[in-house]
Tab-separated table of C-alpha atoms in Angstrom:
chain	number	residue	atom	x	y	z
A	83	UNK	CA	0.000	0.000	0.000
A	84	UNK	CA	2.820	2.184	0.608
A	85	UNK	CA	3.971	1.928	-2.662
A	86	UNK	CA	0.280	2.793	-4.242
A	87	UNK	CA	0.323	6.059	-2.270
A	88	UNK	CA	3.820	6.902	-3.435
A	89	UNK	CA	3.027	6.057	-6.948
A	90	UNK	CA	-0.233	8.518	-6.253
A	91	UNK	CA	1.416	11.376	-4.913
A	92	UNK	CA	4.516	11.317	-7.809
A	93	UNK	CA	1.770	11.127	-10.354
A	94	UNK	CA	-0.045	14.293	-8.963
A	95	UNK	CA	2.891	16.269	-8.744
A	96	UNK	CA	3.987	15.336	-12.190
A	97	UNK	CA	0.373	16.285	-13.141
A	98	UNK	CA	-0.480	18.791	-11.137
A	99	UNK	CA	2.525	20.372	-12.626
A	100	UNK	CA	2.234	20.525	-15.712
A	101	UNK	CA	-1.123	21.855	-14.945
A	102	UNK	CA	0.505	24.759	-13.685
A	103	UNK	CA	2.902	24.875	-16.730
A	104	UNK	CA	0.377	24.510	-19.404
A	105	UNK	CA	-1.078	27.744	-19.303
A	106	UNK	CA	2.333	29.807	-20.019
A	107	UNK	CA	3.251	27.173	-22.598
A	108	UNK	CA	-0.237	27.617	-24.717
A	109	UNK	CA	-0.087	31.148	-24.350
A	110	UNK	CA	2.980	31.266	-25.951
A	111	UNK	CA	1.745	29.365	-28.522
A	112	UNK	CA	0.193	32.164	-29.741
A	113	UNK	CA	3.049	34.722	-30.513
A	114	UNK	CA	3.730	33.984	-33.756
A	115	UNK	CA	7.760	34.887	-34.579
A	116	UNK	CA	8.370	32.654	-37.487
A	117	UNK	CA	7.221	29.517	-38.938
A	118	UNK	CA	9.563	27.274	-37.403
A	119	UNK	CA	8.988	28.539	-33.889
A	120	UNK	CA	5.390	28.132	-34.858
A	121	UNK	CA	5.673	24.607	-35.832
A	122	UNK	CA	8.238	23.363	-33.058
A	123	UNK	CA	6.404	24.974	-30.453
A	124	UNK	CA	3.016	23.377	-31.161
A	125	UNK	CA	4.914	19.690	-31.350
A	126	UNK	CA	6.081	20.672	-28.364
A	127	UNK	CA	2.651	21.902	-26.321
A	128	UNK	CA	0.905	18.567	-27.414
A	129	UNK	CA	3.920	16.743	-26.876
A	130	UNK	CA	3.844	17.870	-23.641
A	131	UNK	CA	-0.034	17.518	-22.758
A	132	UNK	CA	-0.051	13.926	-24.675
A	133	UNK	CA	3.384	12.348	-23.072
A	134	UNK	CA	3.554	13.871	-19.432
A	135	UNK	CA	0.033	15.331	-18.478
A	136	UNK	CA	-2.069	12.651	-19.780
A	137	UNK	CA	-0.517	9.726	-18.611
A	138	UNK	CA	0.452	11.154	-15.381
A	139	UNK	CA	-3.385	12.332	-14.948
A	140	UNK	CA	-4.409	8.931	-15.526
A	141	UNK	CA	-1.956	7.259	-13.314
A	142	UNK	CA	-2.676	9.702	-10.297
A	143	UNK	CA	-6.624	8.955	-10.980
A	144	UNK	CA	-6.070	5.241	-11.384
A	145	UNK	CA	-4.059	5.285	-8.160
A	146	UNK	CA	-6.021	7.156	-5.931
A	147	UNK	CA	-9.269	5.210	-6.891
A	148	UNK	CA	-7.555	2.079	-5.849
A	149	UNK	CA	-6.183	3.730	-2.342
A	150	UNK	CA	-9.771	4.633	-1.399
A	151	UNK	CA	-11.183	1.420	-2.199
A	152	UNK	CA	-7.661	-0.634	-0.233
A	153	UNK	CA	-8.440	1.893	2.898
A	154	UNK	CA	-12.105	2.037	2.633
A	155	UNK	CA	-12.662	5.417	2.521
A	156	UNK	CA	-15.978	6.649	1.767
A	157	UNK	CA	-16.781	9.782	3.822
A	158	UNK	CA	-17.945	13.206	2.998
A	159	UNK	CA	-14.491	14.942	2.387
A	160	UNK	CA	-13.583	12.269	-0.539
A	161	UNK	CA	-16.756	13.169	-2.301
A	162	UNK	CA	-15.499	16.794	-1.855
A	163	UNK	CA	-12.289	15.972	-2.658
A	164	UNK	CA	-13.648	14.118	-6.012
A	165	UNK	CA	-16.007	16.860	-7.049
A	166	UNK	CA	-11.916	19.052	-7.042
A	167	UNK	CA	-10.351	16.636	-8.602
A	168	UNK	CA	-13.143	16.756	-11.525
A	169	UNK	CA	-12.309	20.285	-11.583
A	170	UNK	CA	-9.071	19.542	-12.492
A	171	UNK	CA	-9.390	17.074	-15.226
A	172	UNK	CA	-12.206	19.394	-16.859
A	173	UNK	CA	-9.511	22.076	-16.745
A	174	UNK	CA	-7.123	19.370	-18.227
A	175	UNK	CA	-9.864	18.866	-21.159
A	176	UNK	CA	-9.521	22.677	-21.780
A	177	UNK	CA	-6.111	22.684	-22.160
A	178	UNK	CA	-6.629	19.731	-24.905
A	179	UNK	CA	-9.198	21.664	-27.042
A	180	UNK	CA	-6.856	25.461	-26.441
A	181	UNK	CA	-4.062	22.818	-28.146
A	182	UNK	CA	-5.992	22.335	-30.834
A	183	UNK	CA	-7.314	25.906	-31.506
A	184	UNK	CA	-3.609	27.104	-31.128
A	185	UNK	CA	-2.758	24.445	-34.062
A	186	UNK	CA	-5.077	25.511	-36.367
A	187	UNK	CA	-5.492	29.684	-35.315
A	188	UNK	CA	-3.196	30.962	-32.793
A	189	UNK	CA	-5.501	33.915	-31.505
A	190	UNK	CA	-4.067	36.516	-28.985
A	191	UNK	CA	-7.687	36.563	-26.681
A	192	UNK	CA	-6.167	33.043	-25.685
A	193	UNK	CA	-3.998	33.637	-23.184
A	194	UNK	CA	-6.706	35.582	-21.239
A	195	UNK	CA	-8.362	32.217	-21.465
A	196	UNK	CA	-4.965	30.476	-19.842
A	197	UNK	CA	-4.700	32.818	-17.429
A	198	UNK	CA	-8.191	32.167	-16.299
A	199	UNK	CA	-7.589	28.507	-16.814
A	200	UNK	CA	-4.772	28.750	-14.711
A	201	UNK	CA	-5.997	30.503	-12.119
A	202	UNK	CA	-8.616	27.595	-11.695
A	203	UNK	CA	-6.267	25.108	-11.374
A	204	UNK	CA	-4.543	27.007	-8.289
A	205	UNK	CA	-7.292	27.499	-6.968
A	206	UNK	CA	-8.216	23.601	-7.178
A	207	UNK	CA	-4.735	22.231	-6.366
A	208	UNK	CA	-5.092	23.929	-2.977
A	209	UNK	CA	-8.338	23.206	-2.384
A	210	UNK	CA	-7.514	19.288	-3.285
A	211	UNK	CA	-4.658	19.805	-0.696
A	212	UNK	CA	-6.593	21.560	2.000
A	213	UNK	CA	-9.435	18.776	1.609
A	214	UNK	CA	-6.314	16.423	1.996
A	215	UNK	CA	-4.179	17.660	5.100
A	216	UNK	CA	-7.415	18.584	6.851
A	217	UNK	CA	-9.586	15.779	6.444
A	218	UNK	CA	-10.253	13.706	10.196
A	219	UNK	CA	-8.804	10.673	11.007
């Protein structure tokens, strides 16, 4: 069991990082320089999203499902603590479908929309970690 929860936590901070490092990278998506930064950076933002975020969302969900069900938690701050987590993998969507729009028309009114995604996903993380460290034993 240790080694679920360890597992667990390293996916979250590999997700929940590049959570928090999505937002910058799409906005810059959207200053266009030249072609070739153009093209390299876009590899590079889905790259990014389909190699680390993805698979390290999926592992941290995977995970955690199987540590409530091993510790048999099912109390009112995990259903909290779910509805956050939700949160996050919606904003996770959003970053998919900005990649996309960036690929096909980099628009400047995006990064407003990464800054406000961004500012979500703080706001989740901590809530996720407050749910977390305060929840009773």
């Amino acid at each position: 069991m240790p080694l679920i929860k360890l597992l667990h936590i390293s996916a979250l901070i590999c997700w929940c990082g590049t959570l928090l490092y999505l937002p910058a990278l799409v906005a810059a998506g959207t200053r266009r320089s030249d072609d070739l930064f153009y093209r390299d950076h876009a590899h590079l933002t889905r790259m990014v999203f389909t190699l680390i975020a993805t698979p390290a969302a999926l592992v941290a969900i995977i995970s955690g499902t199987a540590l409530f069900f091993i510790y048999g938690l099912f109390e009112l701050w995990l259903i909290f603590k779910l509805a956050a987590v939700t949160g996050l993998v919606l904003c996770h969507a959003l970053f998919g479908v900005l990649i996309l729009h960036i690929e096909r028309t980099p628009e400047k009114s995006i990064a407003a929309r990464c800054t406000a995604i961004g500012l979500f996903v703080v706001g989740l993380i901590g809530l996720t970690l407050w749910l977390v460290l305060a929840k009773p034993y």
